[in-house]
Coordinates of N, CA and C in Angstrom, one line a residue:
M1 N -55.7 -6.8 -8.5 CA -55.4 -5.7 -9.4 C -54.6 -4.6 -8.9
K2 N -54.8 -4.3 -7.6 CA -54.0 -3.3 -6.9 C -52.5 -3.6 -7.0
V3 N -52.2 -4.9 -6.8 CA -50.7 -5.3 -6.9 C -50.2 -5.1 -8.3
L4 N -51.0 -5.5 -9.3 CA -50.5 -5.3 -10.6 C -50.3 -3.8 -11.0
E5 N -51.2 -3.0 -10.5 CA -51.0 -1.5 -10.7 C -49.8 -1.0 -10.0
D6 N -49.5 -1.5 -8.8 CA -48.3 -1.1 -8.1 C -47.0 -1.5 -8.8
V7 N -47.0 -2.8 -9.3 CA -45.9 -3.3 -10.1 C -45.7 -2.5 -11.3
G8 N -46.8 -2.2 -12.0 CA -46.7 -1.5 -13.3 C -46.2 0.0 -13.0
K9 N -46.6 0.6 -12.0 CA -46.2 1.9 -11.6 C -44.7 1.9 -11.3
A10 N -44.3 0.9 -10.5 CA -42.9 0.9 -10.1 C -42.0 0.6 -11.3
T11 N -42.4 -0.2 -12.2 CA -41.7 -0.5 -13.4 C -41.5 0.8 -14.3
T12 N -42.7 1.5 -14.4 CA -42.6 2.8 -15.2 C -41.7 3.8 -14.6
N13 N -41.7 3.9 -13.2 CA -40.8 4.8 -12.5 C -39.4 4.4 -12.7
L14 N -39.1 3.1 -12.7 CA -37.7 2.7 -12.9 C -37.2 3.0 -14.2
F15 N -38.0 2.8 -15.3 CA -37.5 3.1 -16.6 C -37.4 4.6 -16.8
E16 N -38.4 5.3 -16.2 CA -38.3 6.8 -16.3 C -37.0 7.3 -15.6
Y17 N -36.7 6.7 -14.5 CA -35.4 7.2 -13.8 C -34.2 6.8 -14.6
A18 N -34.2 5.6 -15.1 CA -33.0 5.2 -15.9 C -32.9 6.0 -17.2
G19 N -34.0 6.3 -17.8 CA -34.0 7.1 -19.0 C -33.5 8.5 -18.7
G20 N -34.0 9.1 -17.6 CA -33.6 10.5 -17.2 C -32.1 10.6 -17.0
I21 N -31.5 9.6 -16.2 CA -30.1 9.6 -15.9 C -29.3 9.4 -17.2
T22 N -29.8 8.5 -18.1 CA -29.1 8.3 -19.4 C -29.1 9.5 -20.2
Q23 N -30.2 10.2 -20.3 CA -30.3 11.5 -21.0 C -29.3 12.5 -20.5
L24 N -29.3 12.7 -19.1 CA -28.4 13.6 -18.5 C -27.0 13.2 -18.7
G25 N -26.7 11.9 -18.6 CA -25.3 11.5 -18.9 C -24.9 11.8 -20.3
G26 N -25.7 11.5 -21.3 CA -25.4 11.8 -22.7 C -25.1 13.3 -22.9
E27 N -25.9 14.1 -22.3 CA -25.7 15.6 -22.4 C -24.4 16.0 -21.8
T28 N -24.1 15.4 -20.6 CA -22.9 15.7 -19.9 C -21.6 15.3 -20.7
I29 N -21.7 14.1 -21.2 CA -20.5 13.6 -22.0 C -20.3 14.4 -23.3
G30 N -21.4 14.9 -23.8 CA -21.3 15.8 -25.0 C -20.5 17.0 -24.7
F31 N -20.8 17.7 -23.5 CA -20.0 18.9 -23.2 C -18.6 18.5 -22.9
I32 N -18.3 17.4 -22.3 CA -16.9 17.0 -22.0 C -16.2 16.7 -23.3
A33 N -16.8 16.0 -24.2 CA -16.2 15.6 -25.5 C -15.8 16.8 -26.3
T34 N -16.6 17.9 -26.2 CA -16.3 19.1 -26.9 C -15.5 20.1 -26.1
L35 N -15.0 19.6 -24.9 CA -14.1 20.4 -24.1 C -14.8 21.7 -23.6
R36 N -16.1 21.7 -23.4 CA -16.8 22.8 -22.8 C -16.8 22.6 -21.3
I37 N -15.7 22.8 -20.7 CA -15.4 22.5 -19.3 C -15.0 23.8 -18.6
R38 N -15.6 24.0 -17.4 CA -15.2 25.1 -16.5 C -14.1 24.6 -15.6
L39 N -12.9 24.9 -16.0 CA -11.7 24.4 -15.2 C -11.7 24.9 -13.8
G40 N -12.0 26.2 -13.6 CA -12.0 26.8 -12.2 C -13.0 26.1 -11.3
E41 N -14.2 25.9 -11.8 CA -15.2 25.3 -11.0 C -14.9 23.8 -10.7
T42 N -14.2 23.2 -11.8 CA -13.8 21.8 -11.6 C -12.8 21.6 -10.5
M43 N -11.8 22.6 -10.4 CA -10.8 22.5 -9.4 C -11.5 22.8 -8.0
N44 N -12.4 23.7 -8.0 CA -13.1 24.0 -6.7 C -13.9 22.7 -6.2
Q45 N -14.5 22.0 -7.2 CA -15.2 20.8 -6.8 C -14.2 19.7 -6.4
C46 N -13.0 19.6 -7.0 CA -12.0 18.7 -6.5 C -11.7 18.9 -5.1
Y47 N -11.6 20.2 -4.7 CA -11.4 20.5 -3.3 C -12.6 20.1 -2.4
Q48 N -13.8 20.6 -2.8 CA -14.9 20.4 -2.0 C -15.3 18.9 -1.9
L49 N -15.3 18.2 -3.0 CA -15.8 16.8 -3.0 C -14.7 15.8 -2.7
G50 N -13.5 16.1 -3.1 CA -12.4 15.1 -2.9 C -11.5 15.3 -1.6
L51 N -10.9 16.5 -1.6 CA -9.9 16.8 -0.5 C -10.6 16.8 0.8
L52 N -11.8 17.4 0.9 CA -12.5 17.4 2.2 C -13.0 16.1 2.6
S53 N -13.0 15.1 1.7 CA -13.4 13.7 2.1 C -12.2 12.9 2.6
L54 N -11.0 13.4 2.5 CA -9.8 12.6 2.7 C -9.7 12.0 4.1
V55 N -10.0 12.9 5.1 CA -9.9 12.4 6.5 C -10.8 11.3 6.8
I56 N -12.1 11.4 6.4 CA -13.0 10.4 6.8 C -12.7 9.1 6.0
V57 N -12.2 9.2 4.8 CA -11.8 8.0 4.0 C -10.6 7.3 4.7
L58 N -9.6 8.1 5.1 CA -8.5 7.5 5.7 C -8.8 6.8 7.0
L59 N -9.7 7.5 7.9 CA -10.1 6.8 9.1 C -10.8 5.5 8.9
T60 N -11.7 5.6 8.0 CA -12.5 4.4 7.7 C -11.7 3.2 7.2
S61 N -10.8 3.5 6.3 CA -9.9 2.5 5.7 C -8.9 2.0 6.7
L62 N -8.3 2.9 7.6 CA -7.4 2.5 8.6 C -8.0 1.5 9.5
F63 N -9.1 1.8 10.1 CA -9.7 0.9 11.1 C -10.3 -0.4 10.4
T64 N -10.7 -0.3 9.2 CA -11.1 -1.6 8.5 C -10.0 -2.5 8.3
G65 N -8.8 -2.0 7.8 CA -7.7 -2.8 7.6 C -7.2 -3.4 9.0
M66 N -7.2 -2.6 10.0 CA -6.8 -3.1 11.3 C -7.7 -4.2 11.9
V67 N -9.0 -4.0 11.7 CA -10.0 -5.1 12.1 C -9.8 -6.3 11.3
F68 N -9.6 -6.2 10.0 CA -9.4 -7.4 9.2 C -8.1 -8.2 9.6
S69 N -7.1 -7.4 9.9 CA -5.8 -8.0 10.4 C -6.0 -8.6 11.7
L70 N -6.7 -7.9 12.6 CA -6.9 -8.4 14.0 C -7.7 -9.8 14.0
E71 N -8.7 -9.9 13.1 CA -9.5 -11.1 13.0 C -8.7 -12.2 12.4
S72 N -7.8 -12.0 11.5 CA -7.1 -13.1 10.8 C -5.7 -13.4 11.3
A73 N -5.0 -12.4 11.8 CA -3.6 -12.7 12.1 C -3.3 -13.8 13.1
Q74 N -4.0 -13.7 14.3 CA -3.7 -14.6 15.4 C -4.1 -16.0 15.0
Q75 N -5.2 -16.2 14.3 CA -5.6 -17.5 13.9 C -4.7 -18.1 12.8
A76 N -4.2 -17.2 11.9 CA -3.3 -17.6 10.9 C -2.0 -18.1 11.5
V77 N -1.5 -17.4 12.5 CA -0.3 -17.9 13.2 C -0.5 -19.2 13.9
Q78 N -1.6 -19.4 14.5 CA -1.9 -20.7 15.2 C -1.9 -21.8 14.2
Y79 N -2.4 -21.6 13.0 CA -2.4 -22.7 12.0 C -1.1 -22.7 11.2
G80 N -0.1 -21.9 11.5 CA 1.1 -21.9 10.9 C 1.2 -21.3 9.5
V81 N 0.2 -20.4 9.2 CA 0.2 -19.7 7.9 C 0.3 -18.2 8.1
G82 N 1.0 -17.7 9.1 CA 1.1 -16.3 9.4 C 1.7 -15.6 8.2
N83 N 2.5 -16.3 7.4 CA 3.2 -15.6 6.3 C 2.2 -15.2 5.1
I84 N 0.9 -15.5 5.3 CA 0.0 -15.1 4.2 C -0.9 -13.9 4.6
V85 N -0.8 -13.5 5.9 CA -1.6 -12.4 6.4 C -1.5 -11.1 5.6
G86 N -0.2 -10.7 5.3 CA 0.0 -9.5 4.6 C -0.6 -9.5 3.2
G87 N -0.5 -10.7 2.6 CA -1.1 -10.8 1.2 C -2.6 -10.7 1.3
A88 N -3.2 -11.3 2.3 CA -4.7 -11.3 2.5 C -5.2 -9.9 2.7
V89 N -4.5 -9.2 3.6 CA -4.9 -7.8 3.8 C -4.8 -6.9 2.5
A90 N -3.7 -7.0 1.9 CA -3.4 -6.2 0.6 C -4.4 -6.7 -0.5
Y91 N -4.6 -8.0 -0.6 CA -5.5 -8.5 -1.6 C -6.9 -7.9 -1.5
T92 N -7.4 -8.0 -0.2 CA -8.7 -7.5 0.1 C -8.8 -6.0 -0.1
S93 N -7.8 -5.3 0.3 CA -7.8 -3.8 0.3 C -7.8 -3.3 -1.2
A94 N -6.9 -3.8 -2.0 CA -6.7 -3.3 -3.3 C -7.9 -3.7 -4.2
R95 N -8.4 -4.9 -4.1 CA -9.4 -5.3 -5.0 C -10.8 -4.9 -4.6
E96 N -11.1 -4.9 -3.3 CA -12.5 -4.7 -2.8 C -12.7 -3.5 -1.9
L97 N -12.0 -3.6 -0.7 CA -12.3 -2.7 0.4 C -11.9 -1.2 0.0
G98 N -10.7 -1.1 -0.6 CA -10.3 0.3 -0.9 C -11.2 1.0 -1.8
P99 N -11.5 0.5 -3.0 CA -12.4 1.2 -3.9 C -13.9 1.3 -3.4
M100 N -14.4 0.2 -2.9 CA -15.8 0.2 -2.5 C -16.1 1.0 -1.2
L101 N -15.2 0.8 -0.2 CA -15.4 1.5 1.0 C -15.3 3.0 0.8
S102 N -14.3 3.4 0.0 CA -14.1 4.8 -0.3 C -15.3 5.4 -1.0
A103 N -15.9 4.6 -2.0 CA -17.1 5.0 -2.7 C -18.3 5.2 -1.8
V104 N -18.5 4.2 -0.9 CA -19.6 4.3 0.0 C -19.5 5.5 0.9
V105 N -18.3 5.8 1.4 CA -18.1 7.0 2.3 C -18.4 8.2 1.5
V106 N -17.8 8.3 0.3 CA -18.0 9.5 -0.5 C -19.4 9.7 -1.0
A107 N -20.1 8.5 -1.2 CA -21.5 8.6 -1.6 C -22.4 9.2 -0.5
G108 N -22.0 8.8 0.8 CA -22.8 9.4 1.9 C -22.5 10.8 2.1
R109 N -21.3 11.3 1.9 CA -21.0 12.7 2.2 C -21.3 13.5 0.9
V110 N -20.7 13.1 -0.2 CA -20.7 14.0 -1.4 C -22.0 13.8 -2.2
G111 N -22.5 12.6 -2.3 CA -23.7 12.4 -3.1 C -24.9 13.2 -2.5
A112 N -25.0 13.2 -1.1 CA -26.0 14.0 -0.5 C -25.8 15.5 -0.7
A113 N -24.5 15.9 -0.7 CA -24.2 17.3 -0.8 C -24.6 17.8 -2.3
I114 N -24.2 17.0 -3.3 CA -24.6 17.3 -4.6 C -26.1 17.5 -4.8
A115 N -26.8 16.5 -4.3 CA -28.3 16.5 -4.5 C -28.9 17.7 -3.7
A116 N -28.4 18.0 -2.5 CA -28.9 19.1 -1.7 C -28.6 20.4 -2.4
E117 N -27.4 20.6 -2.9 CA -27.0 21.9 -3.5 C -27.8 22.2 -4.8
I118 N -27.8 21.2 -5.6 CA -28.5 21.4 -6.9 C -30.0 21.5 -6.7
G119 N -30.5 20.6 -5.7 CA -32.0 20.7 -5.4 C -32.4 22.0 -4.9
S120 N -31.5 22.6 -4.0 CA -31.8 24.0 -3.5 C -31.9 25.0 -4.6
M121 N -31.0 24.8 -5.6 CA -31.0 25.8 -6.7 C -32.2 25.6 -7.6
V122 N -32.8 24.4 -7.6 CA -34.0 24.1 -8.4 C -35.2 24.8 -7.7
V123 N -35.3 24.6 -6.4 CA -36.5 25.1 -5.7 C -36.5 26.6 -5.6
T124 N -35.3 27.2 -5.6 CA -35.2 28.7 -5.6 C -35.1 29.3 -7.0
E125 N -35.3 28.4 -8.0 CA -35.5 28.9 -9.4 C -34.2 29.4 -10.0
Q126 N -33.0 29.1 -9.4 CA -31.7 29.5 -9.9 C -31.4 28.7 -11.2
V127 N -31.8 27.4 -11.2 CA -31.6 26.6 -12.4 C -32.5 27.1 -13.5
E128 N -33.7 27.5 -13.2 CA -34.6 28.0 -14.2 C -34.0 29.3 -14.8
A129 N -33.4 30.1 -13.9 CA -32.7 31.3 -14.4 C -31.6 31.0 -15.4
L130 N -30.8 30.0 -15.1 CA -29.7 29.6 -16.0 C -30.3 29.2 -17.4
Q131 N -31.4 28.4 -17.3 CA -32.0 28.0 -18.6 C -32.6 29.2 -19.4
S132 N -33.1 30.2 -18.7 CA -33.7 31.3 -19.4 C -32.6 32.2 -20.0
L133 N -31.4 32.1 -19.5 CA -30.2 32.8 -20.1 C -29.6 31.9 -21.2
G134 N -30.1 30.8 -21.5 CA -29.6 29.9 -22.6 C -28.4 29.1 -22.1
L135 N -28.2 28.9 -20.8 CA -27.1 28.2 -20.2 C -27.6 26.8 -19.8
A136 N -26.9 25.8 -20.2 CA -27.3 24.4 -19.9 C -26.9 24.0 -18.4
P137 N -27.8 23.6 -17.6 CA -27.4 23.2 -16.2 C -26.4 22.0 -16.2
A138 N -26.5 21.1 -17.2 CA -25.6 20.0 -17.3 C -24.1 20.5 -17.4
R139 N -23.9 21.5 -18.2 CA -22.5 22.0 -18.3 C -22.1 22.8 -17.1
F140 N -23.0 23.6 -16.5 CA -22.6 24.4 -15.4 C -22.6 23.7 -14.1
L141 N -23.4 22.7 -13.9 CA -23.5 22.0 -12.6 C -23.0 20.6 -12.6
V142 N -23.3 19.8 -13.7 CA -23.0 18.4 -13.6 C -21.5 18.1 -14.1
V143 N -21.1 18.8 -15.1 CA -19.7 18.5 -15.7 C -18.6 18.7 -14.6
P144 N -18.6 19.8 -13.9 CA -17.5 20.0 -12.9 C -17.5 18.9 -11.8
R145 N -18.7 18.6 -11.4 CA -18.8 17.6 -10.3 C -18.4 16.2 -10.8
L146 N -18.8 15.8 -12.0 CA -18.5 14.5 -12.5 C -17.0 14.4 -12.7
L147 N -16.4 15.4 -13.4 CA -14.9 15.4 -13.6 C -14.1 15.4 -12.2
A148 N -14.6 16.1 -11.3 CA -13.9 16.2 -10.0 C -13.9 14.8 -9.3
L149 N -15.1 14.2 -9.4 CA -15.1 12.8 -8.7 C -14.3 11.8 -9.5
I150 N -14.3 11.9 -10.8 CA -13.5 10.9 -11.6 C -12.0 11.1 -11.3
I151 N -11.6 12.3 -11.0 CA -10.2 12.6 -10.7 C -9.9 12.2 -9.2
M152 N -10.8 12.6 -8.3 CA -10.5 12.5 -6.9 C -10.8 11.1 -6.2
L153 N -11.8 10.4 -6.7 CA -12.1 9.1 -6.0 C -11.0 8.1 -6.2
P154 N -10.4 8.0 -7.4 CA -9.3 7.0 -7.5 C -8.1 7.5 -6.6
L155 N -7.8 8.8 -6.5 CA -6.8 9.2 -5.6 C -7.1 8.9 -4.2
L156 N -8.3 9.1 -3.8 CA -8.7 8.7 -2.4 C -8.6 7.2 -2.2
T157 N -8.9 6.4 -3.3 CA -8.7 4.9 -3.2 C -7.3 4.5 -3.0
I158 N -6.3 5.2 -3.6 CA -4.9 4.9 -3.4 C -4.5 5.1 -2.0
F159 N -4.9 6.3 -1.4 CA -4.6 6.6 0.0 C -5.3 5.5 0.9
A160 N -6.5 5.1 0.5 CA -7.2 4.1 1.4 C -6.5 2.8 1.3
D161 N -6.0 2.4 0.1 CA -5.3 1.1 0.0 C -4.0 1.1 0.9
V162 N -3.3 2.2 0.8 CA -2.0 2.3 1.6 C -2.3 2.3 3.1
V163 N -3.2 3.1 3.5 CA -3.5 3.2 4.9 C -4.0 1.9 5.5
S164 N -4.9 1.2 4.7 CA -5.4 0.0 5.2 C -4.3 -1.1 5.4
I165 N -3.4 -1.1 4.4 CA -2.3 -2.1 4.5 C -1.4 -1.8 5.7
V166 N -1.1 -0.5 5.8 CA -0.2 -0.1 6.9 C -0.8 -0.4 8.3
G167 N -2.1 -0.1 8.4 CA -2.8 -0.4 9.7 C -2.9 -1.9 9.9
G168 N -3.1 -2.7 8.9 CA -3.1 -4.1 9.1 C -1.7 -4.7 9.4
M169 N -0.7 -4.1 8.9 CA 0.7 -4.5 9.2 C 1.0 -4.2 10.6
W170 N 0.6 -3.0 11.1 CA 0.9 -2.7 12.5 C 0.2 -3.7 13.5
I171 N -1.1 -3.9 13.2 CA -1.8 -4.9 14.1 C -1.2 -6.3 14.0
A172 N -0.9 -6.7 12.8 CA -0.3 -8.1 12.7 C 1.0 -8.2 13.5
Q173 N 1.8 -7.1 13.5 CA 3.1 -7.2 14.3 C 2.8 -7.1 15.8
T174 N 1.8 -6.3 16.1 CA 1.6 -6.0 17.6 C 0.9 -7.2 18.3
Y175 N -0.1 -7.8 17.6 CA -0.9 -8.9 18.3 C -0.5 -10.3 17.8
A176 N 0.1 -10.4 16.7 CA 0.5 -11.8 16.2 C 2.0 -11.9 16.0
H177 N 2.7 -10.9 16.3 CA 4.2 -10.9 16.2 C 4.7 -11.3 14.8
I178 N 3.9 -10.8 13.8 CA 4.3 -11.1 12.4 C 5.2 -9.9 12.0
G179 N 6.5 -10.2 11.7 CA 7.4 -9.1 11.4 C 7.0 -8.3 10.2
Y180 N 7.5 -7.0 10.2 CA 7.1 -6.1 9.0 C 7.7 -6.7 7.7
G181 N 8.9 -7.2 7.8 CA 9.5 -7.8 6.5 C 8.7 -9.0 6.0
E182 N 8.2 -9.8 6.9 CA 7.4 -11.0 6.5 C 6.1 -10.5 5.9
F183 N 5.5 -9.5 6.6 CA 4.2 -9.0 6.1 C 4.4 -8.4 4.7
L184 N 5.4 -7.6 4.5 CA 5.5 -6.9 3.2 C 5.9 -7.9 2.1
S185 N 6.7 -8.9 2.5 CA 7.0 -10.0 1.5 C 5.8 -10.7 1.0
S186 N 4.9 -11.0 2.0 CA 3.6 -11.6 1.6 C 2.8 -10.7 0.7
V187 N 2.8 -9.4 1.0 CA 2.1 -8.4 0.1 C 2.6 -8.5 -1.3
R188 N 3.9 -8.5 -1.5 CA 4.6 -8.5 -2.8 C 4.3 -9.8 -3.6
Q189 N 4.3 -10.9 -2.9 CA 4.1 -12.2 -3.5 C 2.6 -12.4 -3.9
T190 N 1.7 -11.7 -3.3 CA 0.3 -12.0 -3.5 C -0.4 -11.1 -4.5
I191 N -0.1 -9.8 -4.5 CA -0.8 -8.9 -5.4 C 0.2 -8.2 -6.3
G192 N -0.3 -7.8 -7.5 CA 0.6 -7.1 -8.4 C 0.0 -5.8 -8.8
F193 N 0.7 -5.1 -9.7 CA 0.2 -3.8 -10.2 C -1.2 -3.8 -10.8
P194 N -1.4 -4.9 -11.6 CA -2.8 -5.0 -12.3 C -3.9 -5.0 -11.3
D195 N -3.7 -5.6 -10.1 CA -4.8 -5.6 -9.1 C -5.1 -4.1 -8.6
F196 N -4.1 -3.3 -8.4 CA -4.3 -1.9 -8.0 C -5.0 -1.1 -9.2
V197 N -4.6 -1.4 -10.4 CA -5.2 -0.7 -11.6 C -6.7 -1.0 -11.7
K198 N -7.0 -2.3 -11.6 CA -8.4 -2.7 -11.7 C -9.2 -2.1 -10.5
G199 N -8.6 -2.0 -9.3 CA -9.3 -1.4 -8.2 C -9.6 0.1 -8.5
L200 N -8.6 0.8 -9.2 CA -8.8 2.2 -9.5 C -9.9 2.3 -10.6
F201 N -9.9 1.3 -11.5 CA -11.0 1.4 -12.6 C -12.4 1.3 -11.9
K202 N -12.5 0.4 -10.9 CA -13.7 0.4 -10.1 C -14.1 1.7 -9.6
A203 N -13.1 2.4 -9.0 CA -13.3 3.7 -8.4 C -13.9 4.7 -9.4
V204 N -13.4 4.7 -10.6 CA -13.9 5.6 -11.7 C -15.4 5.3 -12.0
I205 N -15.7 4.0 -12.1 CA -17.1 3.7 -12.3 C -18.0 4.2 -11.1
F206 N -17.5 4.0 -9.9 CA -18.3 4.4 -8.7 C -18.4 6.0 -8.7
A207 N -17.4 6.7 -9.2 CA -17.4 8.1 -9.2 C -18.5 8.6 -10.2
V208 N -18.6 7.9 -11.3 CA -19.7 8.3 -12.3 C -21.1 8.0 -11.7
I209 N -21.2 6.9 -11.0 CA -22.5 6.6 -10.3 C -22.9 7.7 -9.3
I210 N -21.9 8.1 -8.4 CA -22.2 9.1 -7.4 C -22.6 10.4 -8.0
A211 N -21.8 10.9 -9.0 CA -22.0 12.2 -9.6 C -23.3 12.2 -10.3
M212 N -23.6 11.2 -11.1 CA -24.8 11.3 -12.0 C -26.1 11.1 -11.2
V213 N -26.1 10.2 -10.2 CA -27.3 10.0 -9.3 C -27.5 11.2 -8.5
G214 N -26.5 11.8 -7.9 CA -26.7 13.0 -7.1 C -27.2 14.2 -7.9
S215 N -26.6 14.4 -9.1 CA -27.0 15.5 -10.0 C -28.4 15.3 -10.5
Y216 N -28.8 14.1 -10.9 CA -30.1 13.8 -11.4 C -31.2 14.0 -10.3
Q217 N -30.8 13.5 -9.1 CA -31.8 13.7 -8.0 C -32.0 15.2 -7.7
G218 N -30.9 15.9 -7.7 CA -31.0 17.3 -7.5 C -31.8 18.1 -8.5
L219 N -31.6 17.8 -9.8 CA -32.3 18.4 -10.9 C -33.8 18.0 -10.9
S220 N -34.1 16.8 -10.3 CA -35.5 16.3 -10.3 C -36.2 16.8 -9.1
T221 N -35.6 17.6 -8.3 CA -36.2 18.0 -7.0 C -37.5 18.8 -7.2
R222 N -38.6 18.4 -6.5 CA -39.8 19.2 -6.5 C -40.4 19.3 -5.1
G223 N -41.1 20.4 -4.8 CA -41.8 20.4 -3.5 C -41.0 21.2 -2.4
G224 N -40.2 22.1 -2.7 CA -39.6 23.0 -1.7 C -38.6 22.2 -0.8
A225 N -38.5 22.7 0.5 CA -37.4 22.1 1.4 C -37.7 20.6 1.6
A226 N -38.9 20.2 1.7 CA -39.2 18.8 1.9 C -38.7 18.0 0.7
G227 N -38.8 18.5 -0.5 CA -38.4 17.8 -1.7 C -36.8 17.7 -1.7
V228 N -36.2 18.8 -1.2 CA -34.7 18.7 -1.2 C -34.2 17.6 -0.2
G229 N -34.9 17.4 0.9 CA -34.6 16.4 1.8 C -34.8 15.0 1.2
K230 N -35.9 14.9 0.5 CA -36.2 13.6 -0.2 C -35.2 13.3 -1.3
S231 N -34.8 14.3 -2.0 CA -33.8 14.1 -3.1 C -32.4 13.7 -2.5
T232 N -32.1 14.3 -1.4 CA -30.8 14.0 -0.7 C -30.8 12.5 -0.2
T233 N -31.9 12.1 0.4 CA -31.9 10.7 0.9 C -31.9 9.7 -0.3
G234 N -32.7 10.1 -1.3 CA -32.7 9.2 -2.5 C -31.4 9.1 -3.2
A235 N -30.6 10.2 -3.2 CA -29.3 10.1 -3.9 C -28.4 9.2 -3.1
V236 N -28.4 9.2 -1.8 CA -27.5 8.4 -1.0 C -27.9 6.9 -1.1
V237 N -29.2 6.6 -0.9 CA -29.6 5.3 -1.0 C -29.4 4.6 -2.4
T238 N -29.8 5.4 -3.4 CA -29.6 4.8 -4.8 C -28.2 4.6 -5.1
S239 N -27.3 5.6 -4.8 CA -25.9 5.5 -5.1 C -25.3 4.3 -4.4
I240 N -25.6 4.1 -3.2 CA -25.0 2.9 -2.4 C -25.5 1.6 -3.0
I241 N -26.7 1.5 -3.3 CA -27.3 0.3 -3.9 C -26.6 0.0 -5.3
L242 N -26.5 1.0 -6.1 CA -25.8 0.8 -7.4 C -24.3 0.5 -7.3
I243 N -23.7 1.1 -6.2 CA -22.3 0.8 -6.0 C -22.1 -0.7 -5.7
F244 N -22.9 -1.2 -4.8 CA -22.8 -2.7 -4.5 C -23.1 -3.6 -5.7
I245 N -24.1 -3.2 -6.4 CA -24.5 -4.0 -7.6 C -23.3 -4.0 -8.6
S246 N -22.9 -2.8 -8.9 CA -21.8 -2.7 -9.9 C -20.5 -3.3 -9.4
N247 N -20.3 -3.3 -8.1 CA -19.0 -3.9 -7.6 C -19.0 -5.4 -7.8
F248 N -20.2 -6.0 -7.7 CA -20.3 -7.4 -7.9 C -20.0 -7.7 -9.4
I249 N -20.6 -6.9 -10.3 CA -20.5 -7.1 -11.7 C -19.0 -6.9 -12.2
L250 N -18.4 -5.8 -11.6 CA -17.0 -5.5 -12.0 C -16.1 -6.6 -11.5
S251 N -16.3 -7.0 -10.2 CA -15.4 -8.1 -9.7 C -15.5 -9.3 -10.5
Y252 N -16.7 -9.7 -11.0 CA -16.8 -10.9 -11.8 C -16.1 -10.7 -13.2
L253 N -16.2 -9.5 -13.8 CA -15.6 -9.2 -15.1 C -14.1 -9.1 -15.0
L254 N -13.7 -8.3 -14.0 CA -12.2 -8.0 -13.9 C -11.4 -9.1 -13.3
F255 N -12.0 -9.8 -12.3 CA -11.2 -10.9 -11.6 C -11.7 -12.3 -11.9
G256 N -12.7 -12.4 -12.8 CA -13.2 -13.7 -13.1 C -13.9 -14.4 -12.0
G257 N -14.5 -13.6 -11.0 CA -15.1 -14.1 -9.9 C -14.2 -14.6 -8.8
G258 N -12.9 -14.5 -9.1 CA -11.9 -15.0 -8.1 C -11.6 -14.0 -7.0

């Protein structure tokens, strides 16, 4: 019976969580649709959430592209297929590594920051003060962060794609003596503009996940400083799990599982 009670409680919590995020998302979309947007705060969040994440995204993508090229280039040359290394690096970067790796890095840094900032405002009763003044927390807190991530995460993904391909090209030339021209020719023959566009669409979906999960975790914070820490951890873990699940679904839908 204890097991059944635990399963029932977990199911109830799951539906309660999904319902809460859906309600917050609907409220947020309503403010965006009626253009009730704080442009100044949105620009500030673009800087805080996006621009300040650029260095860590670039470093992560650069070394991931270099490792992928290092692992594949020499073996590809040995089997006489060195001319496909550039395409393999670009294919992987544009479709999967660029959007997903950028999202995971941003979820770790930004998702935690959103939950901690809003959670601190909840436990210090600043959110309650907003509500007492007739101001909606979704408009003042969630809308700027959601729009900022929808704008900035695709831009970060573009930089991640470029840096990953350039890093892979340098490693391929250095360790497997694959010429830059041969590498770039392989890139052009393997992927097209639609591949990059679909990767950026993934980034938009991931941005929505990070913003909404972080905001909901923050607004649901209870129990003082310990509650803020719990919300922060929950935001990061939940965001990353949802990013991996949605990445599989989007890859299947956008690329036909290929």
